[in-house]
PDB file of C-alpha atoms and ligand atoms in Angstrom:
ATOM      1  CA  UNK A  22       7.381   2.013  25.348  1.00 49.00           C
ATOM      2  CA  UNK A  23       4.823   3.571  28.186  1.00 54.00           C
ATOM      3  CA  UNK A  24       4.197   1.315  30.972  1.00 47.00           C
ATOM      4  CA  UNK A  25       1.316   2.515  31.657  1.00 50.00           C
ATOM      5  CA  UNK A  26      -1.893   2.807  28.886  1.00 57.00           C
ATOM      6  CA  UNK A  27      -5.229   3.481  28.749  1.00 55.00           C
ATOM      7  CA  UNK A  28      -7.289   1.485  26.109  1.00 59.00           C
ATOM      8  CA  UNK A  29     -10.682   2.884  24.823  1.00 63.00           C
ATOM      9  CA  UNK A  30     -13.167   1.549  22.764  1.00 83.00           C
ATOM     10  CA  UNK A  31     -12.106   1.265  18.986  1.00 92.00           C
ATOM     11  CA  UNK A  32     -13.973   3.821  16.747  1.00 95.00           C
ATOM     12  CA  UNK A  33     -14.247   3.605  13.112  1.00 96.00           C
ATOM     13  CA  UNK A  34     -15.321   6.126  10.439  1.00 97.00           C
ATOM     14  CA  UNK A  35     -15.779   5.325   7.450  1.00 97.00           C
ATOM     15  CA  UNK A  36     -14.554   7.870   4.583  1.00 98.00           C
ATOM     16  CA  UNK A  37     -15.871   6.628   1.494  1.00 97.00           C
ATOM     17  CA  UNK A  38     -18.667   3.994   1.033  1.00 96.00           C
ATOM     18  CA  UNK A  39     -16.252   1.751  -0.372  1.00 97.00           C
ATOM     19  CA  UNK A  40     -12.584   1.875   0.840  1.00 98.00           C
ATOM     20  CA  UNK A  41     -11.179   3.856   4.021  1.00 98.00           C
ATOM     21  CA  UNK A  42     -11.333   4.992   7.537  1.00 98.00           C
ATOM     22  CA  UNK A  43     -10.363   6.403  10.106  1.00 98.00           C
ATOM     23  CA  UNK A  44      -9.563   4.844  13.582  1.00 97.00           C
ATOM     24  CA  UNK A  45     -10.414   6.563  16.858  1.00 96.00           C
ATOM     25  CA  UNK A  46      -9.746   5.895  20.364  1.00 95.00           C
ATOM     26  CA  UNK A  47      -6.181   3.621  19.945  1.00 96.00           C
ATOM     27  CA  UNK A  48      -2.510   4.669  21.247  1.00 96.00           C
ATOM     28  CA  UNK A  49      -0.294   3.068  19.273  1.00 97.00           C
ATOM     29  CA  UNK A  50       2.429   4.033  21.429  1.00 97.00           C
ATOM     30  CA  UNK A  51       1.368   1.229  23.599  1.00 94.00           C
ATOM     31  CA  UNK A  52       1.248  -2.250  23.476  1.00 95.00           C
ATOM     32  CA  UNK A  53      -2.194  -3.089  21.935  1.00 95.00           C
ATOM     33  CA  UNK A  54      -4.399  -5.818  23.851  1.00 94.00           C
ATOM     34  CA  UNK A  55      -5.283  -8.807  21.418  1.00 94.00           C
ATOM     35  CA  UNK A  56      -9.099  -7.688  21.198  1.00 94.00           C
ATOM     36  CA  UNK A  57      -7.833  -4.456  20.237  1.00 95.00           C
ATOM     37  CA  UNK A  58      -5.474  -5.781  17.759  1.00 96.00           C
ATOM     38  CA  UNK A  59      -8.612  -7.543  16.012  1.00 96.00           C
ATOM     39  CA  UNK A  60     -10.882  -4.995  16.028  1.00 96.00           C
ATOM     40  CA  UNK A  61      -7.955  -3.461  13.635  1.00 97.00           C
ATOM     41  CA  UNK A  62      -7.585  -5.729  11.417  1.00 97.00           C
ATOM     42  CA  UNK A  63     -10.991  -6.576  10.838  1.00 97.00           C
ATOM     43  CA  UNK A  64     -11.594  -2.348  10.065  1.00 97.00           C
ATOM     44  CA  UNK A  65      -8.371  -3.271   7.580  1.00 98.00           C
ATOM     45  CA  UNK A  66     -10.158  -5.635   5.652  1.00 98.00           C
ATOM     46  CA  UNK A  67     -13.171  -4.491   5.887  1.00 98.00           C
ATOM     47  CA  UNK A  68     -12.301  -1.127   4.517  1.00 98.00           C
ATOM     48  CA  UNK A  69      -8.917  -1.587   2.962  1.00 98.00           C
ATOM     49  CA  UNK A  70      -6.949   0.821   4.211  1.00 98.00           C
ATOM     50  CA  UNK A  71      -7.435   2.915   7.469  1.00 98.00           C
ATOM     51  CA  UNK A  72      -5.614   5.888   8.913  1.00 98.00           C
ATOM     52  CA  UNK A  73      -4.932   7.202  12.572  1.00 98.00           C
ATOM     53  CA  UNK A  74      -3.984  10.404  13.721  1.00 98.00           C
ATOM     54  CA  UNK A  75      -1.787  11.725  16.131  1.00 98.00           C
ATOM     55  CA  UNK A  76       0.521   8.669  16.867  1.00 98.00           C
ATOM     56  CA  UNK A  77       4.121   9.892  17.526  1.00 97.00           C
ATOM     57  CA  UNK A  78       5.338   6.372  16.940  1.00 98.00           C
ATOM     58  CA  UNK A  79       8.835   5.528  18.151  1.00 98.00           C
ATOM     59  CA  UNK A  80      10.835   2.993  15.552  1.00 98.00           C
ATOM     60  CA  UNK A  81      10.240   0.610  18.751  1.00 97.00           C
ATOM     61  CA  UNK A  82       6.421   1.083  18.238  1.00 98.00           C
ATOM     62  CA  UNK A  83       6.302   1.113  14.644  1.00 98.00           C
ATOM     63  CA  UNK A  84       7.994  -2.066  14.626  1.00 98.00           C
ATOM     64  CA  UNK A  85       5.699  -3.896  17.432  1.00 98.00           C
ATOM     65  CA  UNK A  86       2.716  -2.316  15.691  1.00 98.00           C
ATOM     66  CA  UNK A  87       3.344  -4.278  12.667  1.00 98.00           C
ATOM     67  CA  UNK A  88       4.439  -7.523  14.011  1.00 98.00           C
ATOM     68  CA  UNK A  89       0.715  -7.279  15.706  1.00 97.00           C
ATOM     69  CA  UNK A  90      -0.433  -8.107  11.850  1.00 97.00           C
ATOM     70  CA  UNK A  91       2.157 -10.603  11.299  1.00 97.00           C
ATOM     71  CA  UNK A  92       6.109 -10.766  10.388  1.00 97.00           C
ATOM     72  CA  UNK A  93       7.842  -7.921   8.734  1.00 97.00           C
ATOM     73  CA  UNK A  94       9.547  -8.054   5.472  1.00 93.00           C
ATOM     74  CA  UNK A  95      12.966  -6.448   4.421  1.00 89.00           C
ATOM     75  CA  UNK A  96      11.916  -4.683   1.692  1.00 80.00           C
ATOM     76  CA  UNK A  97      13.785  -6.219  -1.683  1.00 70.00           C
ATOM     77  CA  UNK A  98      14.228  -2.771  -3.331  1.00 74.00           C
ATOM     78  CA  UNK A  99      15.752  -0.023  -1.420  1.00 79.00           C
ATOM     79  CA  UNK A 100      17.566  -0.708   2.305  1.00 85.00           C
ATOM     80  CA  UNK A 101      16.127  -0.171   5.812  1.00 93.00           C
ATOM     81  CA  UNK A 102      17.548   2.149   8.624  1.00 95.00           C
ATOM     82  CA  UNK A 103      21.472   0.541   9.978  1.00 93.00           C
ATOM     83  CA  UNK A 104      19.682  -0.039  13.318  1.00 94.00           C
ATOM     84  CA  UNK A 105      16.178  -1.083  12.510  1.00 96.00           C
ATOM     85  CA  UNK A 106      16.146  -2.960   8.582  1.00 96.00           C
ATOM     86  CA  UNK A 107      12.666  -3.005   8.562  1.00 96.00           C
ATOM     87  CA  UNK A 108      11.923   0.447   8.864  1.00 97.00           C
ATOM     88  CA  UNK A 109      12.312   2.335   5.680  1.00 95.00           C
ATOM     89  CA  UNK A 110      12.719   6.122   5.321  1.00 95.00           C
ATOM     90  CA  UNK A 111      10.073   7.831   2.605  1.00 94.00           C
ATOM     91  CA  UNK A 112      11.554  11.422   2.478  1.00 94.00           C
ATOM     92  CA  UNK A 113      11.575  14.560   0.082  1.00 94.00           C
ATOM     93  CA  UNK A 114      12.856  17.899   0.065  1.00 94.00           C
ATOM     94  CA  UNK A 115      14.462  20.847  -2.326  1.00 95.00           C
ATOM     95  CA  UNK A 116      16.998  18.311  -3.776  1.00 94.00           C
ATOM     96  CA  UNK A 117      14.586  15.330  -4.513  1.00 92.00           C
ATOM     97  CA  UNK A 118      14.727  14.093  -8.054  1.00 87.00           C
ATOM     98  CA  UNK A 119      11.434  12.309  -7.597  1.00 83.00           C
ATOM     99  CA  UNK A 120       9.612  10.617  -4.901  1.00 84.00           C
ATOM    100  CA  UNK A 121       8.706   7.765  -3.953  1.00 79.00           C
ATOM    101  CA  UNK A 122       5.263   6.279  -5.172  1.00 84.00           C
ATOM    102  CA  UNK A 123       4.202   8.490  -7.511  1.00 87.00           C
ATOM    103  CA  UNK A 124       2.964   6.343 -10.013  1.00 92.00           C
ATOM    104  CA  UNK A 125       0.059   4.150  -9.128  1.00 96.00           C
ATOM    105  CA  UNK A 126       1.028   0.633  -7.285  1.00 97.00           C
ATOM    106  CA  UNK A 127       0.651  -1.642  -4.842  1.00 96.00           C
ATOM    107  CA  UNK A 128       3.511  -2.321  -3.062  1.00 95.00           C
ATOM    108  CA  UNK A 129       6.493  -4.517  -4.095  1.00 95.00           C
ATOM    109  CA  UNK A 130       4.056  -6.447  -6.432  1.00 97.00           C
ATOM    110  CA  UNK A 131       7.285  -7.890  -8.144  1.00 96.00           C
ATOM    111  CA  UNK A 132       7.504 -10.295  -4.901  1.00 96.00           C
ATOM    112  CA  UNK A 133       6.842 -13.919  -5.358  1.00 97.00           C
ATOM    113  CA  UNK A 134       4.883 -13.234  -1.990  1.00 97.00           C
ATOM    114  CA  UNK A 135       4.169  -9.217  -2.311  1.00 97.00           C
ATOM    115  CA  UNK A 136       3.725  -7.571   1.637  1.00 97.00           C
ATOM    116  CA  UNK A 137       0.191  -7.850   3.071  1.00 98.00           C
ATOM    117  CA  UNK A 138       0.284  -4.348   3.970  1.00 98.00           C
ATOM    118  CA  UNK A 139       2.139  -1.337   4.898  1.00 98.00           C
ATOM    119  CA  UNK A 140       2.178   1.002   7.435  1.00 98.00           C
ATOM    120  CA  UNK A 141       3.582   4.717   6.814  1.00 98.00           C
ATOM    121  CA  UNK A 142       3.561   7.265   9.470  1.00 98.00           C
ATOM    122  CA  UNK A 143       5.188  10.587   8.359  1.00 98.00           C
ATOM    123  CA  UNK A 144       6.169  12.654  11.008  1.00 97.00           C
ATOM    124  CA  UNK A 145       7.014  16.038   8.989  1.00 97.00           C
ATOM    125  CA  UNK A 146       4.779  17.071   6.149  1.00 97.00           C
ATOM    126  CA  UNK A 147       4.222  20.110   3.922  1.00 97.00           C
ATOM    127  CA  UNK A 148       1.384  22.595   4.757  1.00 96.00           C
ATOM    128  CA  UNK A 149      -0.793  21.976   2.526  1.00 96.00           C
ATOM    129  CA  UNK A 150       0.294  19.095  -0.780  1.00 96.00           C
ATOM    130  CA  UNK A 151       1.543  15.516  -0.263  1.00 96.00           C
ATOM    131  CA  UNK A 152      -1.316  13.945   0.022  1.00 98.00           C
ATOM    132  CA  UNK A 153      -2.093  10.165  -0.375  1.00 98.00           C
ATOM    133  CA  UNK A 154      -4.511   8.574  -2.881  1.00 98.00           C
ATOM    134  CA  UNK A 155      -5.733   4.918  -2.253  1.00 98.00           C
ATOM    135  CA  UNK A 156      -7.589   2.904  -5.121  1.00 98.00           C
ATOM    136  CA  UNK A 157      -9.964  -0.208  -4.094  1.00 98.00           C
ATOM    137  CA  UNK A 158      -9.351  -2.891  -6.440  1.00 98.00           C
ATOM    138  CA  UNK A 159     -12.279  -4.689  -5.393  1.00 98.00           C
ATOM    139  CA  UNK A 160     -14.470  -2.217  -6.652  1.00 98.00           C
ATOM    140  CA  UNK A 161     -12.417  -1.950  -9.552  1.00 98.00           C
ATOM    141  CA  UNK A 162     -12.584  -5.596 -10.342  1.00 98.00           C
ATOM    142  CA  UNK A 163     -16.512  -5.628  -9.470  1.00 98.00           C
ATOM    143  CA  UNK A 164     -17.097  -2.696 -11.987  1.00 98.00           C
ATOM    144  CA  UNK A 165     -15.875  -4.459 -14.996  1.00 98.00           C
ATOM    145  CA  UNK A 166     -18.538  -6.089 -16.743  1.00 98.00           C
ATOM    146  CA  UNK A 167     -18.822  -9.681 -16.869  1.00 98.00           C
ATOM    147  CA  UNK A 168     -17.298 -10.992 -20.179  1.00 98.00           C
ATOM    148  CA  UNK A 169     -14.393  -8.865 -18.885  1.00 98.00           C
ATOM    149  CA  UNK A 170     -14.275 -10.461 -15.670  1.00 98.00           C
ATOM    150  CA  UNK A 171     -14.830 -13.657 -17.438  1.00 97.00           C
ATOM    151  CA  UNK A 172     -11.705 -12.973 -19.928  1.00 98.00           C
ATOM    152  CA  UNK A 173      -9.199 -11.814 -17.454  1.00 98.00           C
ATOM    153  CA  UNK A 174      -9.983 -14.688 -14.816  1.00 94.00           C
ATOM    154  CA  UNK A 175      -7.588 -17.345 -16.550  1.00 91.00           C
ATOM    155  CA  UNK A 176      -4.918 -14.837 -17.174  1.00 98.00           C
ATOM    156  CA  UNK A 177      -1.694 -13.708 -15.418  1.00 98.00           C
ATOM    157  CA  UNK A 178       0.746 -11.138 -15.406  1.00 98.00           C
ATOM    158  CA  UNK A 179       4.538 -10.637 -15.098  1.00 98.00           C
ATOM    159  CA  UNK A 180       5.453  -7.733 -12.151  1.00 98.00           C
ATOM    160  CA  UNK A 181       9.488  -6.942 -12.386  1.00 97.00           C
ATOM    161  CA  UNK A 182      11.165  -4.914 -10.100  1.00 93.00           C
ATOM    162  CA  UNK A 183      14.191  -4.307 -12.315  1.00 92.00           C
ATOM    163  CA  UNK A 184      13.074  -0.819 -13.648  1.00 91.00           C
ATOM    164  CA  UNK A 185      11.296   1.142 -10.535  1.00 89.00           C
ATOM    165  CA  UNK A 186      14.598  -0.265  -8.569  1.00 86.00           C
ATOM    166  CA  UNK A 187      17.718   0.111 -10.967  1.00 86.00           C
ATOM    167  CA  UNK A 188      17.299   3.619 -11.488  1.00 83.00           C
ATOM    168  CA  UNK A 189      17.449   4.517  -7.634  1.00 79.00           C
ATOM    169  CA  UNK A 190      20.212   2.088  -6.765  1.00 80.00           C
ATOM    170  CA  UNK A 191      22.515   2.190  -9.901  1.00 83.00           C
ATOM    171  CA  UNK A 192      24.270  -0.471 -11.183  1.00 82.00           C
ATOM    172  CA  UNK A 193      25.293  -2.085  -7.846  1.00 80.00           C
ATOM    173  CA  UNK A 194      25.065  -5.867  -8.687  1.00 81.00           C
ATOM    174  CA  UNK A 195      21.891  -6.304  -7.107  1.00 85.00           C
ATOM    175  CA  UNK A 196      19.215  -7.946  -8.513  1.00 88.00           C
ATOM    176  CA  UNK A 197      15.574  -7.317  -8.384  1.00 91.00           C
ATOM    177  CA  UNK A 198      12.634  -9.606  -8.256  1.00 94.00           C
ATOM    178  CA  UNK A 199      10.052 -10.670 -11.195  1.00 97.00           C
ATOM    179  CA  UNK A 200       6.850 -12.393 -10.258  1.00 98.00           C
ATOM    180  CA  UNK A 201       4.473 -13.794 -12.150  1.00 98.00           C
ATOM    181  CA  UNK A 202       0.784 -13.323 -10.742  1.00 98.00           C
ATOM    182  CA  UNK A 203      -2.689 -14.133 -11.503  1.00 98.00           C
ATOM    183  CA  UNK A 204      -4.324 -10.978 -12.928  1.00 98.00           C
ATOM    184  CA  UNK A 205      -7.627 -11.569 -10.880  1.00 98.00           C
ATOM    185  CA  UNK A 206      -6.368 -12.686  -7.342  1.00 98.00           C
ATOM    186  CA  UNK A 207      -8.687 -14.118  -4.436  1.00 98.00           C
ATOM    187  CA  UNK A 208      -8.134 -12.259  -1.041  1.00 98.00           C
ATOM    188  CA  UNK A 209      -6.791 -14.979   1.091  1.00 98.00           C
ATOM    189  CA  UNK A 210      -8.614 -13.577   4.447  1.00 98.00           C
ATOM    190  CA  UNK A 211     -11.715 -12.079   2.392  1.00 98.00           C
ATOM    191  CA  UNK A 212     -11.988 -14.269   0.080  1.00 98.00           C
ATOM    192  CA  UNK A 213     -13.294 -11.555  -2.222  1.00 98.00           C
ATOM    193  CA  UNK A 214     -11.754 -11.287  -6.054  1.00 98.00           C
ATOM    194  CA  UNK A 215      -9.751  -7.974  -6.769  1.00 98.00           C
ATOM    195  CA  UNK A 216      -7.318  -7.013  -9.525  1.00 98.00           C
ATOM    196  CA  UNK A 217      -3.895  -7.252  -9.339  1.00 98.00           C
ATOM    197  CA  UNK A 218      -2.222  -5.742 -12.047  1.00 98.00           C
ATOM    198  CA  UNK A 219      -0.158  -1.943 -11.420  1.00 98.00           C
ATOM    199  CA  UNK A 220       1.407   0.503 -13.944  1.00 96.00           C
ATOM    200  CA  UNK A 221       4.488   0.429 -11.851  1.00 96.00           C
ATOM    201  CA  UNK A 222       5.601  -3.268 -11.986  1.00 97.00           C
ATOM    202  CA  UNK A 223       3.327  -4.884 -14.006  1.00 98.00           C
ATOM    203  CA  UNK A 224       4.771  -4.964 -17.663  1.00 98.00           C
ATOM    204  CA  UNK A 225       2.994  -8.254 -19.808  1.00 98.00           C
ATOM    205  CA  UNK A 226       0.280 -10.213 -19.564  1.00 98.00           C
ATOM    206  CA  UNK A 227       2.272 -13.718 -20.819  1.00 98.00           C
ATOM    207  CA  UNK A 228      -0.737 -15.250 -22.614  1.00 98.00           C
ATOM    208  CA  UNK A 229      -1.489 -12.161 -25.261  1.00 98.00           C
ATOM    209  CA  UNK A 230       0.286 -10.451 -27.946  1.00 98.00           C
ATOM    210  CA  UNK A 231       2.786  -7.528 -26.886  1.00 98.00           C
ATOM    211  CA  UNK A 232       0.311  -5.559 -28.473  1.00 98.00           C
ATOM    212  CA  UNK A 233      -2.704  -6.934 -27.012  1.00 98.00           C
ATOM    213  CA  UNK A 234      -1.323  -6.782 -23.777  1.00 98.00           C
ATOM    214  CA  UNK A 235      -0.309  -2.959 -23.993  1.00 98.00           C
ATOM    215  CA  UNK A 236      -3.546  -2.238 -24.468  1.00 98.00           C
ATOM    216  CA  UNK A 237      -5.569  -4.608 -22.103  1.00 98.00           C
ATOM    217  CA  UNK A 238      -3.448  -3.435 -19.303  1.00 98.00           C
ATOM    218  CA  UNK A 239      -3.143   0.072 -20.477  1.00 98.00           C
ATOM    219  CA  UNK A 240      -7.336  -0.064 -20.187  1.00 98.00           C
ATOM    220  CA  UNK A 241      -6.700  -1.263 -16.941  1.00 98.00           C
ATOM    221  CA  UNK A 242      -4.436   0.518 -15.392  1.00 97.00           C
ATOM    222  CA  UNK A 243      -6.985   3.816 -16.497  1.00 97.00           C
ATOM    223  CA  UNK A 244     -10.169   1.504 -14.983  1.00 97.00           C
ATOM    224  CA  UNK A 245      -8.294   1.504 -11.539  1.00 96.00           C
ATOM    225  CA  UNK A 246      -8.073   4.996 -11.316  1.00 94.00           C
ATOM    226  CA  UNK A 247     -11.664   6.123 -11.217  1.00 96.00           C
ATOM    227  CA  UNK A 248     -12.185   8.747  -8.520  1.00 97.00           C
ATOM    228  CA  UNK A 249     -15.338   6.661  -6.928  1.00 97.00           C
ATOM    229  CA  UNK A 250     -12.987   3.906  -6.338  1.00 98.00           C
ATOM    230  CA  UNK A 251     -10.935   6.006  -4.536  1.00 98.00           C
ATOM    231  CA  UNK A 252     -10.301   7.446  -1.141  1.00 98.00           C
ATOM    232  CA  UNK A 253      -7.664  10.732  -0.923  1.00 98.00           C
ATOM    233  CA  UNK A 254      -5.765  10.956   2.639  1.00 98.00           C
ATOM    234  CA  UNK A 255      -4.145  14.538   3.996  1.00 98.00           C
ATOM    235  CA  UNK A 256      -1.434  14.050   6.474  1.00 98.00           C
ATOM    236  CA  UNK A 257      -0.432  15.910   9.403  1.00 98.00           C
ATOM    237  CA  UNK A 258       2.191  15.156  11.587  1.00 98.00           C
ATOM    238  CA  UNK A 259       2.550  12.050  13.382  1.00 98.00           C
ATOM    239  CA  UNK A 260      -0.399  10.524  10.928  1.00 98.00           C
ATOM    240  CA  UNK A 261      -0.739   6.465  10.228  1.00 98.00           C
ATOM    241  CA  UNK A 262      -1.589   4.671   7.023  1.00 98.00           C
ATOM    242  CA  UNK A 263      -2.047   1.012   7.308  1.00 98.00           C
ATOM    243  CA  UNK A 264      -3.126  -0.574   3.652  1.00 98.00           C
ATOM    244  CA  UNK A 265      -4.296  -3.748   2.616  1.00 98.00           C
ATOM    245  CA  UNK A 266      -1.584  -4.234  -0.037  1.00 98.00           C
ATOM    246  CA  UNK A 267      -3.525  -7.214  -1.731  1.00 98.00           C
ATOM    247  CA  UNK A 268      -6.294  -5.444  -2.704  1.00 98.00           C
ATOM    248  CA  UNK A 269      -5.668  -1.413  -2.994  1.00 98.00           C
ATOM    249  CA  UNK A 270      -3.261   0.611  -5.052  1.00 98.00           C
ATOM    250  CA  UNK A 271      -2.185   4.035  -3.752  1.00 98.00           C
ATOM    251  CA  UNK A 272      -0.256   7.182  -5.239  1.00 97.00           C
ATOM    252  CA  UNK A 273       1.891   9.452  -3.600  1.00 95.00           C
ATOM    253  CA  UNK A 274       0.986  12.604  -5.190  1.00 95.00           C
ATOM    254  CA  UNK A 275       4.258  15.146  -5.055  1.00 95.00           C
ATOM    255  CA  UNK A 276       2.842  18.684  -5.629  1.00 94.00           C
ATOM    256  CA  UNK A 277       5.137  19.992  -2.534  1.00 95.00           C
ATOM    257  CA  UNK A 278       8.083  21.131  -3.853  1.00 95.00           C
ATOM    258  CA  UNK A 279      10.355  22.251  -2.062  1.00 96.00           C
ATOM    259  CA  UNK A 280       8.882  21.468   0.882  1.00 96.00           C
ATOM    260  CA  UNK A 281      10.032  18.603   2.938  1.00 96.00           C
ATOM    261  CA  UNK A 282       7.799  15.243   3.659  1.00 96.00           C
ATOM    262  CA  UNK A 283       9.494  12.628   5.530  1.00 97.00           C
ATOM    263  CA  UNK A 284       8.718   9.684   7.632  1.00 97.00           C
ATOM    264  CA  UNK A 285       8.996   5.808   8.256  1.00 98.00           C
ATOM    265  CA  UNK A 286       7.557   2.420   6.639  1.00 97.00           C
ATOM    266  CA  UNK A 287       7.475  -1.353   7.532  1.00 97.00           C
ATOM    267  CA  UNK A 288       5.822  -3.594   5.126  1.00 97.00           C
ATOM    268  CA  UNK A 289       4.223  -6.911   6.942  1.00 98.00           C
ATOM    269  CA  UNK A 290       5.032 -10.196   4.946  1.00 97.00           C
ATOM    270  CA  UNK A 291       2.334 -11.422   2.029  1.00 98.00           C
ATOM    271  CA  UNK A 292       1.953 -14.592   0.594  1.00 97.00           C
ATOM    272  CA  UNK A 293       2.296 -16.157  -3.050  1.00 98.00           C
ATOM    273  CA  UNK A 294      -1.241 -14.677  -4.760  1.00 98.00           C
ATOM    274  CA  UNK A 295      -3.749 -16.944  -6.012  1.00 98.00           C
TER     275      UNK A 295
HETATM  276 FE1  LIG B   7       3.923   2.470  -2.049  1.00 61.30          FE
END
């Protein structure tokens, strides 16, 4: 960690009118003053998910970063780095079966407390490709119309881990969490309503039919995925994302290959959706 740092004024630039930005005039190299560390998080949840550039983060920093926003999780699908658990590796190159991400989610949704948020820095990315898509669910859940709203408001759904996990581990013994969530969650800091449902772990709405439920979530999972809800994010090198994980979705989109993208994740702890 520097010793010494110098701490400008917090600037934020909005990308969209309704979800992202990007954060000027931070080193996040350096240990961030409390002020600082609030004008952050209120950009965060103001605009869901925000994005700095040119941060060579050391694990050291990535780690005291995130513990700014709160505790960090292990994540309860793949393993950490030996040295530092919480950091995950998100890498691809010419032998990559898939990627990570590249169906629409929000993270780890399967938790019985799913992370608050995420932060991603890659430090090697393709030339051009590999970018990052990130869906507000607030404006998805404030564009349905009202006897939608209305119908999905008492309803939950289930969120497993078992199938986005098992095929990456194998058949280790390990097993994977299932959640059961409300469909229409309040933002505990916000206290705005947002959708909560994901085409990579959510897999049944309890209350309907299996057929009813195929096709209420199947509507949904297309609703989520209008471009105007969106905001699309091109890395370079030593880029930050930092998501609100309890109200945004996001898709890695892998049109790279063979080109290498690699870099480092912790995911701050969540609580049980309501
Ligand atoms: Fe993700």
């Amino acid at each position: 960690m520097k010793t010494a740092c110098i701490e400008g004024n917090v600037i934020v630039r909005p990308m969209t009118a309704r979800i992202g930005a990007e954060i000027e005039g931070v080193d996040l190299t350096c240990s961030l003053e409390l002020k600082t560390v609030k004008e952050i998080r209120d950009a965060l949840l103001r605009y869901q998910v925000i994005f700095f550039r040119d941060q060579p983060l050391s694990h050291e920093d990535h780690l005291r970063f995130g513990r700014s926003f709160g505790s960090l999780a292990i994540h309860s699908g793949v393993s950490g780095l030996p040295d530092y658990p919480e950091v995950v590796a998100i890498h691809a190159d010419a032998d990559s079966k898939f990627v990570a991400g590249e169906n629409w989610h929000s993270d780890l949704s399967c938790n019985n407390e799913p992370p608050l948020g995420s932060i991603l820095m890659m430090n090697t990315v393709p030339d051009y490709g590999g970018d990052t898509c990130f869906s507000s669910m607030y404006a998805a859940y404030e564009a349905l119309s009202e006897p939608m709203r209305h119908f999905l408001d008492g309803l939950t759904a289930i969120h497993d881990g078992e199938h986005v996990y098992r095929p990456i581990v194998g058949n280790n013994g390990k097993t994977f969490p299932c959640s059961e969530h409300p469909i229409v969650r309040t933002h505990p800091e916000t206290g705005r309503k947002c959708l909560f449902v994901n085409q990579s772990y959510t897999t049944r709405i309890p209350q309907l039919s299996k057929h009813e439920s195929d096709a209420v979530l199947s509507m949904l999972y297309r609703h989520c995925m209008a471009a105007d809800f969106q905001v699309r994010f091109r890395w370079r090198p030593n880029s930050v994302a930092f998501w609100d994980n309890r109200c945004t979705q996001h898709q890695a989109i892998w049109d790279y290959y063979p080109a290498v993208r690699s870099g480092f994740r912790v995911t701050i702890s969540g609580d049980k959706p309501f």
